[in-house]
mmCIF file of C-alpha atoms and ligand atoms in Angstrom:
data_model
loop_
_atom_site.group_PDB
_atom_site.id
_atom_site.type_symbol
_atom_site.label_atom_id
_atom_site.label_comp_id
_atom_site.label_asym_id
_atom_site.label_seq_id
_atom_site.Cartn_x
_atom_site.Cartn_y
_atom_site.Cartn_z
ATOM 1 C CA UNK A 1 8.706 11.639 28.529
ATOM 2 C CA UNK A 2 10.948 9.031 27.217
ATOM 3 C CA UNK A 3 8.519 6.302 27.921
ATOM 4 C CA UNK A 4 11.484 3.812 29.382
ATOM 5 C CA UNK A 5 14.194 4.853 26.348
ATOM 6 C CA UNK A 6 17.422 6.438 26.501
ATOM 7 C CA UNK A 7 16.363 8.805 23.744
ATOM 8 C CA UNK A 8 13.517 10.850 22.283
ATOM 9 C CA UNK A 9 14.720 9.276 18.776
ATOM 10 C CA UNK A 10 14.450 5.677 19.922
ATOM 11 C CA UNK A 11 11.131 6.507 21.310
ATOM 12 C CA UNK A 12 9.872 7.733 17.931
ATOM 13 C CA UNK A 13 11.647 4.849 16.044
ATOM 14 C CA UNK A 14 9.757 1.976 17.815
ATOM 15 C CA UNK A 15 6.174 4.176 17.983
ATOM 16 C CA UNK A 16 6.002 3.548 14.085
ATOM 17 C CA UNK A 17 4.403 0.315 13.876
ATOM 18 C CA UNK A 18 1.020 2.092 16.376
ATOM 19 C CA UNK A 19 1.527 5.882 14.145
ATOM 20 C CA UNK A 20 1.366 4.369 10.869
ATOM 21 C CA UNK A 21 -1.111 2.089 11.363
ATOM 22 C CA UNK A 22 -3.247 5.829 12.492
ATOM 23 C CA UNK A 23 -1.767 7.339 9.505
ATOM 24 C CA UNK A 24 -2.931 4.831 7.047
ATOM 25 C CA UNK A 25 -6.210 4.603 8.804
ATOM 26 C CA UNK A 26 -7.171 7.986 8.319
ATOM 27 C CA UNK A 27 -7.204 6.854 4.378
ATOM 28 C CA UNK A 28 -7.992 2.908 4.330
ATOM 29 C CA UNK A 29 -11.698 1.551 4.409
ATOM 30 C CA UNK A 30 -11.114 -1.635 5.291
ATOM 31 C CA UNK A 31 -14.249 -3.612 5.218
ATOM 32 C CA UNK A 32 -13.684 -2.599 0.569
ATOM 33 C CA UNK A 33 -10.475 -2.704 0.808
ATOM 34 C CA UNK A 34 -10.159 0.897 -0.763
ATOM 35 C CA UNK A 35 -8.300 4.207 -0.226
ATOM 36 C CA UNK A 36 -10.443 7.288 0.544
ATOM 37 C CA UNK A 37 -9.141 11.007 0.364
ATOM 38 C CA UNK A 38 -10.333 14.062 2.008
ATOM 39 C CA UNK A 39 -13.471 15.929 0.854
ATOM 40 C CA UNK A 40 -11.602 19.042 -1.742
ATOM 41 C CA UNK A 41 -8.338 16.760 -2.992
ATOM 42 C CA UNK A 42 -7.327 17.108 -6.497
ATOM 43 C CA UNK A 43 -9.013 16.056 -8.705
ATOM 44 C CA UNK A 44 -6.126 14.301 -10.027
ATOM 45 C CA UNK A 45 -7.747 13.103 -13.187
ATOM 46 C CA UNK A 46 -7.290 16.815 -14.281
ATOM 47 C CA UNK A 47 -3.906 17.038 -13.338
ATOM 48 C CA UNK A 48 -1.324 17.319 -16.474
ATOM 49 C CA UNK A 49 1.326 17.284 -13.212
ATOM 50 C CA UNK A 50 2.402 17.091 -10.223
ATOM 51 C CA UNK A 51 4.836 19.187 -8.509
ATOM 52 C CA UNK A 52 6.272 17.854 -5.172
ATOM 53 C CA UNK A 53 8.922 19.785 -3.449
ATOM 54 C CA UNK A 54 9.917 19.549 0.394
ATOM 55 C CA UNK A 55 13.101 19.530 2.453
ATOM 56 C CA UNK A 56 16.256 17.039 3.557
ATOM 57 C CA UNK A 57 14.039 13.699 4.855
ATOM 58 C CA UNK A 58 10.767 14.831 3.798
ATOM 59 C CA UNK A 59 12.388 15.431 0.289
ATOM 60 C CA UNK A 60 13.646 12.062 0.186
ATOM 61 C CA UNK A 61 9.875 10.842 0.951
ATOM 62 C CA UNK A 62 8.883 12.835 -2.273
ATOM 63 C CA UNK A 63 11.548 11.168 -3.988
ATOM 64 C CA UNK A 64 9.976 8.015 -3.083
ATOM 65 C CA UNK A 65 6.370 9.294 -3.806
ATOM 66 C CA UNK A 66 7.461 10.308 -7.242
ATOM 67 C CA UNK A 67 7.987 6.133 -8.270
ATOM 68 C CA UNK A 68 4.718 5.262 -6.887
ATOM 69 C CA UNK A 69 2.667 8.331 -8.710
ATOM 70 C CA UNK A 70 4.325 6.769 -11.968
ATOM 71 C CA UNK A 71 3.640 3.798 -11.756
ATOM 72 C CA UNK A 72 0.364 3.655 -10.007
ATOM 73 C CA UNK A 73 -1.067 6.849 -11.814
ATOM 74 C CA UNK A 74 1.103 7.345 -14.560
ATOM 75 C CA UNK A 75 1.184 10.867 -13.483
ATOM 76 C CA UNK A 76 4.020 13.392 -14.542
ATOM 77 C CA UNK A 77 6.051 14.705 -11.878
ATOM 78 C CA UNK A 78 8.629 17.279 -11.452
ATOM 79 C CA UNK A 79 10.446 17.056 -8.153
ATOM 80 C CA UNK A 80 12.749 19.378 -6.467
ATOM 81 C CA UNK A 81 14.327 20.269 -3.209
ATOM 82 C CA UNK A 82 12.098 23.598 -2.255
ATOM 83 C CA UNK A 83 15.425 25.874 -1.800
ATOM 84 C CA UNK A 84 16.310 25.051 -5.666
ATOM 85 C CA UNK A 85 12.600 24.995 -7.118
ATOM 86 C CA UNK A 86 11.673 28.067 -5.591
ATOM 87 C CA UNK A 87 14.525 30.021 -7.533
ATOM 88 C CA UNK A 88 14.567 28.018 -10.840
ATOM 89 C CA UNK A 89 12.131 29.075 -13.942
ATOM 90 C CA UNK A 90 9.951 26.021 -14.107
ATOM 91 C CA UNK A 91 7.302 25.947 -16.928
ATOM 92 C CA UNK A 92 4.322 25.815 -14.690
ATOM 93 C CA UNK A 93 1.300 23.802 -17.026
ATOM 94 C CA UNK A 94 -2.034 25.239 -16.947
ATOM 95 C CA UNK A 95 -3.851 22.203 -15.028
ATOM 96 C CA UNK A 96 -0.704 21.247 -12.473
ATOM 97 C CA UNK A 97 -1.189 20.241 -9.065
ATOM 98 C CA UNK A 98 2.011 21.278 -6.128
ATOM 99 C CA UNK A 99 2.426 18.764 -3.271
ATOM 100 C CA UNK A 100 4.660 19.658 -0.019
ATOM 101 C CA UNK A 101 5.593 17.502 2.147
ATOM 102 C CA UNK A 102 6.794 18.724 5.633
ATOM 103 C CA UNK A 103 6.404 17.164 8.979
ATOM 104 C CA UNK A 104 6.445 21.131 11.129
ATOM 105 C CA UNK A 105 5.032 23.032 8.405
ATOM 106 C CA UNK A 106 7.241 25.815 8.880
ATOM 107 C CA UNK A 107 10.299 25.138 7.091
ATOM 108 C CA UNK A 108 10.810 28.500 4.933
ATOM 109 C CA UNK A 109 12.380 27.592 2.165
ATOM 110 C CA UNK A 110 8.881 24.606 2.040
ATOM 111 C CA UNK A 111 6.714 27.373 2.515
ATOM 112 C CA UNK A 112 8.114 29.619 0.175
ATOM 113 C CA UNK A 113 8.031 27.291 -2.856
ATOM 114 C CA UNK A 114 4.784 26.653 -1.880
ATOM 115 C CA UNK A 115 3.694 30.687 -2.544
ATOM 116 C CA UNK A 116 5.660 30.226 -5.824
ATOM 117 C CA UNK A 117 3.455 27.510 -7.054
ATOM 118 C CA UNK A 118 0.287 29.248 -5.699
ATOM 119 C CA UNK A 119 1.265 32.372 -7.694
ATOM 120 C CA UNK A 120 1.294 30.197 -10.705
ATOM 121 C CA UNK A 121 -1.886 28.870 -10.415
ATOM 122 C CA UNK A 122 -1.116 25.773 -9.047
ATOM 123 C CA UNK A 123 -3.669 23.582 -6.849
ATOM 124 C CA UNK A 124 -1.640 23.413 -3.558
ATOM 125 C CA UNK A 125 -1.784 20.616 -1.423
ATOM 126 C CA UNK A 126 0.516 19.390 1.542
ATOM 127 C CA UNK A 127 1.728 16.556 3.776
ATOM 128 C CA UNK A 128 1.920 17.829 7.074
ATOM 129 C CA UNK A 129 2.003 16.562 10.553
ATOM 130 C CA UNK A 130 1.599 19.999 12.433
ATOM 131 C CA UNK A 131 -2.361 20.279 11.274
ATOM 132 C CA UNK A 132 -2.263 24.195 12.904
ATOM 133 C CA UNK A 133 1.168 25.296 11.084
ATOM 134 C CA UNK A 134 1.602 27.998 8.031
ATOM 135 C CA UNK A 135 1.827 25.369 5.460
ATOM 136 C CA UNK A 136 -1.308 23.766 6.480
ATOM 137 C CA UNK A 137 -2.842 27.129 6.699
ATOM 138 C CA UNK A 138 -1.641 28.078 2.503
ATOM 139 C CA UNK A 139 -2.570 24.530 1.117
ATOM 140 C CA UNK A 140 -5.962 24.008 -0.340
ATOM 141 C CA UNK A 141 -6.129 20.431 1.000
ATOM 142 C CA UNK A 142 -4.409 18.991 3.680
ATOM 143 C CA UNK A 143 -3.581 15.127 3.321
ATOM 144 C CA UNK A 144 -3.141 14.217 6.972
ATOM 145 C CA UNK A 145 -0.207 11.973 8.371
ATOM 146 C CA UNK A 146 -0.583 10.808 12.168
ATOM 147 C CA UNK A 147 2.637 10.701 13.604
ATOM 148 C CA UNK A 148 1.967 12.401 16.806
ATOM 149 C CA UNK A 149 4.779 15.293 18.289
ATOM 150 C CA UNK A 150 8.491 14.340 17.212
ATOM 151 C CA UNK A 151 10.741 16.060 19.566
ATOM 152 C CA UNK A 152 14.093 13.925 18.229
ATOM 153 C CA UNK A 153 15.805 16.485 15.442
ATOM 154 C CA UNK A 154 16.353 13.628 13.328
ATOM 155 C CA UNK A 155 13.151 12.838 11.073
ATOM 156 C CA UNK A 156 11.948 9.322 12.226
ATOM 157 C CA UNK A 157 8.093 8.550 12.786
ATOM 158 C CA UNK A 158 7.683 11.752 10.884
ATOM 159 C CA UNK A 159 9.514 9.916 7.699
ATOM 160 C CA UNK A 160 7.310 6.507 7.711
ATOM 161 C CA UNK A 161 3.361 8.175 8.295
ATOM 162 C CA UNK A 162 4.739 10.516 5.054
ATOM 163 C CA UNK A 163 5.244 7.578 3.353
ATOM 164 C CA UNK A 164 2.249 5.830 4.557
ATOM 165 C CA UNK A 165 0.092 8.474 3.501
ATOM 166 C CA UNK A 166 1.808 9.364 0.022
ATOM 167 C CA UNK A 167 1.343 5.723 -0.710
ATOM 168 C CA UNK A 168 -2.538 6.366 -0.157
ATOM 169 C CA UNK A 169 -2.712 9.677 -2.324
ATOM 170 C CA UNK A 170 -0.867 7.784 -5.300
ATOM 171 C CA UNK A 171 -2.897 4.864 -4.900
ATOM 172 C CA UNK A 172 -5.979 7.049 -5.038
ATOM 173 C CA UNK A 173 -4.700 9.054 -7.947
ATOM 174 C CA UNK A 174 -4.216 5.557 -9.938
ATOM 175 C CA UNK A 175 -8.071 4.839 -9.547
ATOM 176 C CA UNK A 176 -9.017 8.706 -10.194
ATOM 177 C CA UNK A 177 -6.673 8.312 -13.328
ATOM 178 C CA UNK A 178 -8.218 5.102 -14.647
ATOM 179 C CA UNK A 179 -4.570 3.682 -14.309
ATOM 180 C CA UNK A 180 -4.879 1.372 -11.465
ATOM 181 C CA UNK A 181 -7.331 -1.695 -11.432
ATOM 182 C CA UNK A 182 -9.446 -2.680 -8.488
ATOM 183 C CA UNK A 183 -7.341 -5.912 -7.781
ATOM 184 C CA UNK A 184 -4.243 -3.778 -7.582
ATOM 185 C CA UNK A 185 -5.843 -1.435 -5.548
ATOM 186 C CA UNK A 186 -7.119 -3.709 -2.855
ATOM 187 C CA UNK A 187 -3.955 -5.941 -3.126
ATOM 188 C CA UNK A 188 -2.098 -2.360 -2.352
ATOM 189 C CA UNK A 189 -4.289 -1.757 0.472
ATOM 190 C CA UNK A 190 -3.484 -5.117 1.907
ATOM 191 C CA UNK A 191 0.183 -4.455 1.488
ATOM 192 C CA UNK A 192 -0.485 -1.642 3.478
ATOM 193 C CA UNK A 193 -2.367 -3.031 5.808
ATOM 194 C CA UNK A 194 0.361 -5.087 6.958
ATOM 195 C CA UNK A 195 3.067 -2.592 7.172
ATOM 196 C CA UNK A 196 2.380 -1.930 11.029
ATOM 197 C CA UNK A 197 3.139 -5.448 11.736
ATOM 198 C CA UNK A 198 6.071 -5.678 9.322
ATOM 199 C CA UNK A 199 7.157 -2.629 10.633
ATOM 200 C CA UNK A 200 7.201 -3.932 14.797
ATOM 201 C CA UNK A 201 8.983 -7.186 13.073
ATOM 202 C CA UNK A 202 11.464 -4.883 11.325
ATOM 203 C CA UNK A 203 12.566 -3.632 15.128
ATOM 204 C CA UNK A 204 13.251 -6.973 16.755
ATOM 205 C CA UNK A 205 16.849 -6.903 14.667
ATOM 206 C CA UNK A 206 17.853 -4.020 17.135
ATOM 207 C CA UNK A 207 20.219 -5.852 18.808
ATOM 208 C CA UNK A 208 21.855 -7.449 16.023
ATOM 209 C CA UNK A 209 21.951 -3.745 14.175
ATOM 210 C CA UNK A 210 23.442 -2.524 17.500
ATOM 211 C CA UNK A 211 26.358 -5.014 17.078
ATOM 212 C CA UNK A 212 27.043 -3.528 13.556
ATOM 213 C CA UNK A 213 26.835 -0.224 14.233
ATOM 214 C CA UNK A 214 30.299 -0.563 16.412
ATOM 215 C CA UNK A 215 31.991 -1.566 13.597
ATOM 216 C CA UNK A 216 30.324 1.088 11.595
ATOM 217 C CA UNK A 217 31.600 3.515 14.335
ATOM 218 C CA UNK A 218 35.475 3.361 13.134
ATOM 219 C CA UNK A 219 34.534 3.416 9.948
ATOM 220 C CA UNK A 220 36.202 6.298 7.751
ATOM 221 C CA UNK A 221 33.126 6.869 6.235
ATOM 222 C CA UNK A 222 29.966 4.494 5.036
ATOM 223 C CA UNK A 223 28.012 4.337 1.402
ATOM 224 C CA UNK A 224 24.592 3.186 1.143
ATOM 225 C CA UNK A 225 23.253 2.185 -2.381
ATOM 226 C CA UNK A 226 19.697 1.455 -3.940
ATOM 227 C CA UNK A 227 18.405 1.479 -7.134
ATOM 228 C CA UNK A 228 14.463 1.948 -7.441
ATOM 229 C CA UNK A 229 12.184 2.878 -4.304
ATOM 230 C CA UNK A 230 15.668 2.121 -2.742
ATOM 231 C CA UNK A 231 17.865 4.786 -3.855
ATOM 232 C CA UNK A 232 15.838 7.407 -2.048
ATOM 233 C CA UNK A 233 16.471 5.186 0.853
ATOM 234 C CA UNK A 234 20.109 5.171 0.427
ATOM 235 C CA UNK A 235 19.949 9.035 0.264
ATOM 236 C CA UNK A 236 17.769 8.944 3.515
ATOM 237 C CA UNK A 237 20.328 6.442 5.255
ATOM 238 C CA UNK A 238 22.909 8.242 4.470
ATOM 239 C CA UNK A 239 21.229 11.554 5.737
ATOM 240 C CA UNK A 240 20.556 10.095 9.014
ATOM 241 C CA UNK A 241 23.705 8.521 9.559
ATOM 242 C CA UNK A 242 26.045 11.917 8.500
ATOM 243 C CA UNK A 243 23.477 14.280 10.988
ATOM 244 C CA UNK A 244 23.361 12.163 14.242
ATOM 245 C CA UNK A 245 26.632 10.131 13.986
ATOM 246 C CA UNK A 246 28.997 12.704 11.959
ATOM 247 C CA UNK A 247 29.841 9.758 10.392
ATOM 248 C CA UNK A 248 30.676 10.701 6.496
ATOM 249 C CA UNK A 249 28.159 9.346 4.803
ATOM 250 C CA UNK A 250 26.583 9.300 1.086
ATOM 251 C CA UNK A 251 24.115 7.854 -0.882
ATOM 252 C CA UNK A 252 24.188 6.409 -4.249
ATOM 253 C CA UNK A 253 22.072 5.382 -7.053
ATOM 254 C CA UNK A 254 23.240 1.675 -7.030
ATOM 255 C CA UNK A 255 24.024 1.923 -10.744
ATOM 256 C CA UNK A 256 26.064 4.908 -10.256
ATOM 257 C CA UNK A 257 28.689 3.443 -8.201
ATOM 258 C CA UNK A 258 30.870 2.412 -10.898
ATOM 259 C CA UNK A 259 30.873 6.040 -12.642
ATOM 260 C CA UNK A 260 33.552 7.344 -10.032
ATOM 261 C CA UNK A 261 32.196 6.905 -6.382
ATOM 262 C CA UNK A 262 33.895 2.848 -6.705
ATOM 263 C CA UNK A 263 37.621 4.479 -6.382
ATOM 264 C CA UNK A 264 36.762 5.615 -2.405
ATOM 265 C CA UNK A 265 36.009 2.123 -2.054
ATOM 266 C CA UNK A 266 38.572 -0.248 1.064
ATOM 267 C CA UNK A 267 38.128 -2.127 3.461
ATOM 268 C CA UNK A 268 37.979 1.057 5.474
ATOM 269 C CA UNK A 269 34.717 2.234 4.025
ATOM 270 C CA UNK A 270 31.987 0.332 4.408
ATOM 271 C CA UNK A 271 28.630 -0.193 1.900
ATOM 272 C CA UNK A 272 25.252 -0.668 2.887
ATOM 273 C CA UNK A 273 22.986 -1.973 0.303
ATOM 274 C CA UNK A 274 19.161 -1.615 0.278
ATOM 275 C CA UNK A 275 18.255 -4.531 -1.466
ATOM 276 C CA UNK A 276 14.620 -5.519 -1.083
ATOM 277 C CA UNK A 277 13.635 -8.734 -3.434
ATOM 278 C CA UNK A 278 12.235 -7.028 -6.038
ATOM 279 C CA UNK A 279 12.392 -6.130 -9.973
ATOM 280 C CA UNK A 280 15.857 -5.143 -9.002
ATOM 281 C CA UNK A 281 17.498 -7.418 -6.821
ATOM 282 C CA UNK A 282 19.675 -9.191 -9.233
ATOM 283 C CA UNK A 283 21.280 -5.589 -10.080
ATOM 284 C CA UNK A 284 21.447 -4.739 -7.104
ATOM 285 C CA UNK A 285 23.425 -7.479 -5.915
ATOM 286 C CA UNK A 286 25.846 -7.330 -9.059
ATOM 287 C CA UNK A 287 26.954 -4.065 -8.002
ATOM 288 C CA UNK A 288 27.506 -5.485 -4.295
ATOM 289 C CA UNK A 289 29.445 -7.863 -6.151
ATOM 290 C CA UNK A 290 31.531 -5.300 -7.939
ATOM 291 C CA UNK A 291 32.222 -3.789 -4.783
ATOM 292 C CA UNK A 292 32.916 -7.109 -3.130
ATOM 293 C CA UNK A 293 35.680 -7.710 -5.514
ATOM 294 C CA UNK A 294 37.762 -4.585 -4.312
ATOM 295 C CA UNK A 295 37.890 -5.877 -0.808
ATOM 296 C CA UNK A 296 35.080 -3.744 0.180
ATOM 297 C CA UNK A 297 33.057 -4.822 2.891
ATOM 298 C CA UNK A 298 29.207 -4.824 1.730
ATOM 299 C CA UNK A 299 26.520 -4.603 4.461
ATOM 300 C CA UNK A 300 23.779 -6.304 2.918
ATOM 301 C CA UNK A 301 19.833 -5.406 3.407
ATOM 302 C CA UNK A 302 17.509 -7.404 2.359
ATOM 303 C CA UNK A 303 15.275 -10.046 3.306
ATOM 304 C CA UNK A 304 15.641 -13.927 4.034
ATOM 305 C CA UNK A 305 14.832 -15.215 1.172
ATOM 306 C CA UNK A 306 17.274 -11.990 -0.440
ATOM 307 C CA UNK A 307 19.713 -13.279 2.149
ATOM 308 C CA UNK A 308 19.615 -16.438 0.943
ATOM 309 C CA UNK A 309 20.588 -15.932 -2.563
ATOM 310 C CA UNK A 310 23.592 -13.202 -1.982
ATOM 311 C CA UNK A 311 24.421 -12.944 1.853
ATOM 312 C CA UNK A 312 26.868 -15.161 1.963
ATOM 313 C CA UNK A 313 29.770 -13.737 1.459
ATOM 314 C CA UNK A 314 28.935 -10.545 2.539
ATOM 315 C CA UNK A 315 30.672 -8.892 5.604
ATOM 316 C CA UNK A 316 26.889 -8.625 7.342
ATOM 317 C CA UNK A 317 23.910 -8.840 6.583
ATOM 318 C CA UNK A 318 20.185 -7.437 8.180
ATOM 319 C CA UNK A 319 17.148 -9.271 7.523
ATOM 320 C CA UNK A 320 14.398 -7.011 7.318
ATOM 321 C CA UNK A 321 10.626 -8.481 6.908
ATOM 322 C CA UNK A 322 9.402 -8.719 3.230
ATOM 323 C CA UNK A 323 6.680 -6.546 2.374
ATOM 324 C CA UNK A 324 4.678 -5.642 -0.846
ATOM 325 C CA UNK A 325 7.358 -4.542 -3.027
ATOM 326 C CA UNK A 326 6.822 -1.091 -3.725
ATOM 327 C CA UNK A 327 6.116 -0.392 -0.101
ATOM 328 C CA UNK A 328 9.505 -1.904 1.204
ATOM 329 C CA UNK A 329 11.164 1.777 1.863
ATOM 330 C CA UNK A 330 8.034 1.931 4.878
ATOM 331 C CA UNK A 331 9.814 -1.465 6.074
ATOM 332 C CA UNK A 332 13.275 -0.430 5.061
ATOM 333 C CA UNK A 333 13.291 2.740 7.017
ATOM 334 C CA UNK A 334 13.498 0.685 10.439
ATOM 335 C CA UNK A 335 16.697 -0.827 10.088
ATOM 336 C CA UNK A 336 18.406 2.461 8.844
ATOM 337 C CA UNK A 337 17.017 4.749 11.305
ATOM 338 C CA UNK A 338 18.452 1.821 13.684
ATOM 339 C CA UNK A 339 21.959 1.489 12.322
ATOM 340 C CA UNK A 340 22.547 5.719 12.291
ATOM 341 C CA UNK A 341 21.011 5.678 15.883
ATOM 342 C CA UNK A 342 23.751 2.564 17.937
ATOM 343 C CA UNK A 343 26.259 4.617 15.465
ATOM 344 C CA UNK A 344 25.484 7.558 16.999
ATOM 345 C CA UNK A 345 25.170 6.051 20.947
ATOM 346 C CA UNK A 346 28.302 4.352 20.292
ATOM 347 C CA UNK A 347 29.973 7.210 18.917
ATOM 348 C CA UNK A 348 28.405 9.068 22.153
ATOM 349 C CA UNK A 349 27.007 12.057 20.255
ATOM 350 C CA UNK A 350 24.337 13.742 21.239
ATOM 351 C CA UNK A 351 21.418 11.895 18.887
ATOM 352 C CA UNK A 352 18.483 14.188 20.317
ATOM 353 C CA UNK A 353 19.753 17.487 19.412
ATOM 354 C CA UNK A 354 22.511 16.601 17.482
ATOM 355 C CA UNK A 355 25.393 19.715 17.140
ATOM 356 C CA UNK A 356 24.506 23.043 14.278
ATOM 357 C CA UNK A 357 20.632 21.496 13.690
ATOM 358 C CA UNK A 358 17.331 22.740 14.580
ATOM 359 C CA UNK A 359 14.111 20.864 14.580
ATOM 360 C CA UNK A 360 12.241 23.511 12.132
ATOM 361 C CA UNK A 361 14.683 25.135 10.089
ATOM 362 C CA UNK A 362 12.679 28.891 9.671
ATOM 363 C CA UNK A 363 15.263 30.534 7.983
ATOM 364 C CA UNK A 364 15.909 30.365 4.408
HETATM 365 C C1 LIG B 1 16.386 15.022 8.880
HETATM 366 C C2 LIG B 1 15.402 16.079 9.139
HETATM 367 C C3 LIG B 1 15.349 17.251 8.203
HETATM 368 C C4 LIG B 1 13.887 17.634 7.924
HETATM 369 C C5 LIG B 1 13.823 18.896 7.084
HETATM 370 C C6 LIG B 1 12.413 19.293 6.723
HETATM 371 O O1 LIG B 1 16.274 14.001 9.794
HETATM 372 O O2 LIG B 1 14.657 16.003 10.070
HETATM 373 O O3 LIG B 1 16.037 16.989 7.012
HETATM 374 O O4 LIG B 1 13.265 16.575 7.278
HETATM 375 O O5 LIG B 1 14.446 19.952 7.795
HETATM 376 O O6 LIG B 1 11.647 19.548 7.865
HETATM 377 P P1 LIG B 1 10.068 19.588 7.797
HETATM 378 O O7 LIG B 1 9.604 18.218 7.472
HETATM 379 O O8 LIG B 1 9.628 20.047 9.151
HETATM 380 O O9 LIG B 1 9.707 20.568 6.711
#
């Protein structure tokens, strides 16, 4: 049941703001304003590291994960997509932790990293949404997300509760590891707290993303750019864009742009940057600028205030709500999911099962 939508993906996209408030609840007492795991987690004070690994838009949700462990809980992570880490010789420590993130729980390649860390004696824990699938079954602890059946192919809802509930864990492992005060944990919390809302805000620019996404549509090809939280973003953007609209699509480290990828740039190939108002902003925007001044047409993210200070000369711009900084890519997510999905209608591809994908790759 579509619930009054044209597709199973634009269903998912505007159920975030109700799943991720269920995802974050699962983790958030409110009344102190602090974050509270399942009984058997790590112990994460004992942890010398953390391993995540996971698949295509769950890997870019690691990706993310991996700033906010570091900076919340100062934590060590190694990070790999689980069809490389399962065949390379990592030096397993003695006291490491392995985190999977996976919205079916039976993506192979997932699952077999995940017997590769257990057979090194790591602690294994997972991010799942399927509570009764294999992955869930092999973890030690299961950090639950609360996203509810995706039936889309394309990673949506699935993508914003695994962010909503990684946020949690590394918020937790910064007061386990001594590394994160009270205030900042209960001024996290309250950043998360408002994501739903930011979130359902985030999905009134529909119309206005739908407008872009025709021009997008001729496009030879589109780059998205971050730097930060953001450049996973960019990587997820241009993910979603490349599977549902066939659109050639990449992302970029915002800094790397100018170490090759800057010769594709014309008028004929549009970039999107992710640029939240945070520690990076000014960067960010310089290398918009850059790209700017080779006639290349820069669709710029951010919000008002953001849009403010370097919007105006852009070719478009999409205001997106401003959140807690470090929690933007929760925020961010809406308006990218948005702008591969009218790509994709206008395009007229088929967004719900789009051509060569499955919805739980089981082969390796
Ligand atoms: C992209 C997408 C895929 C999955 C990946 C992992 O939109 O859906 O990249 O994220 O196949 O799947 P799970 O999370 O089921 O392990």
């Amino acid at each position: 049941d579509k619930d009054g939508h044209r597709h199973f993906m634009a269903k998912e996209i505007h159920e975030q703001p109700e799943v991720i408030a269920h995802t974050i609840s699962r983790y958030i007492d409110g009344t102190s304003k602090t974050i509270n795991l399942p009984n058997g987690a790590f112990d994460f004070a004992k942890l010398d590291r953390l391993t995540i690994s996971a698949c295509g838009t769950a890997y870019y949700a690691g990706l993310v994960a991996k700033y906010w462990f570091e900076r919340w809980a100062r934590l060590p992570i190694e990070i790999d997509v689980a069809s490389e880490l399962r065949y390379r010789d990592v030096p397993w420590t003695k006291d490491g932790g392995a985190l999977f993130i996976t919205q079916s729980g039976e993506t192979a390649d997932t699952l077999s990293a995940l017997r590769e860390a257990r057979k090194n004696g790591q602690q294994i824990a997972s991010v799942v949404n399927v509570p009764e699938s294999s992955i869930a079954r092999e973890s030690d602890i299961v950090f639950p997300m609360a996203a509810g059946p995706e039936i889309g192919v394309a990673s949506t809802k699935a993508f914003t509760c695994q962010l909503a509930a990684l946020a949690c864990i590394a918020i937790a492992a910064g007061r386990q590891r001594g590394t994160l005060s009270a205030e900042e944990e209960s001024e996290l919390v309250s950043g998360l707290l408002e994501i739903p809302r930011l979130v359902a805000e985030a999905l009134k620019q529909s119309d206005k993303i739908e407008t872009i996404a025709r021009d997008i549509a001729k496009a030879t090809g589109i780059f998205y750019i971050g730097r930060g939280v953001s450049y996973p973003m960019a990587l997820e953007g241009a993910l979603k864009l490349k599977e549902i609209s066939y659109l050639h699509a990449e992302g970029y480290a915002s800094g790397e742009l100018k170490h090759g990828p800057i010769a594709l740039i014309d008028e004929n190939l549009p970039i999107a940057v992710i640029a939240p108002v945070d520690a990076h902003f000014e960067k960010t925007v310089s290398n918009m600028q850059e790209v700017m001044a080779r006639d290349g047409k820069a669709l710029l993210i951010s919000c008002k205030d953001g849009i403010a200070r370097a919007g105006e000369k852009t070719w478009a711009n999409i205001e997106t709500p401003k959140s807690h900084p470090l929690l933007s890519p929760i925020v961010y997510a809406v308006p990218i999911q948005l702008l591969a999905y009218f790509t994709a209608t206008t395009k007229g591809t088929d967004v719900d099962q789009p051509r060569n994908l499955a919805k739980s790759v089981t082969v390796e």
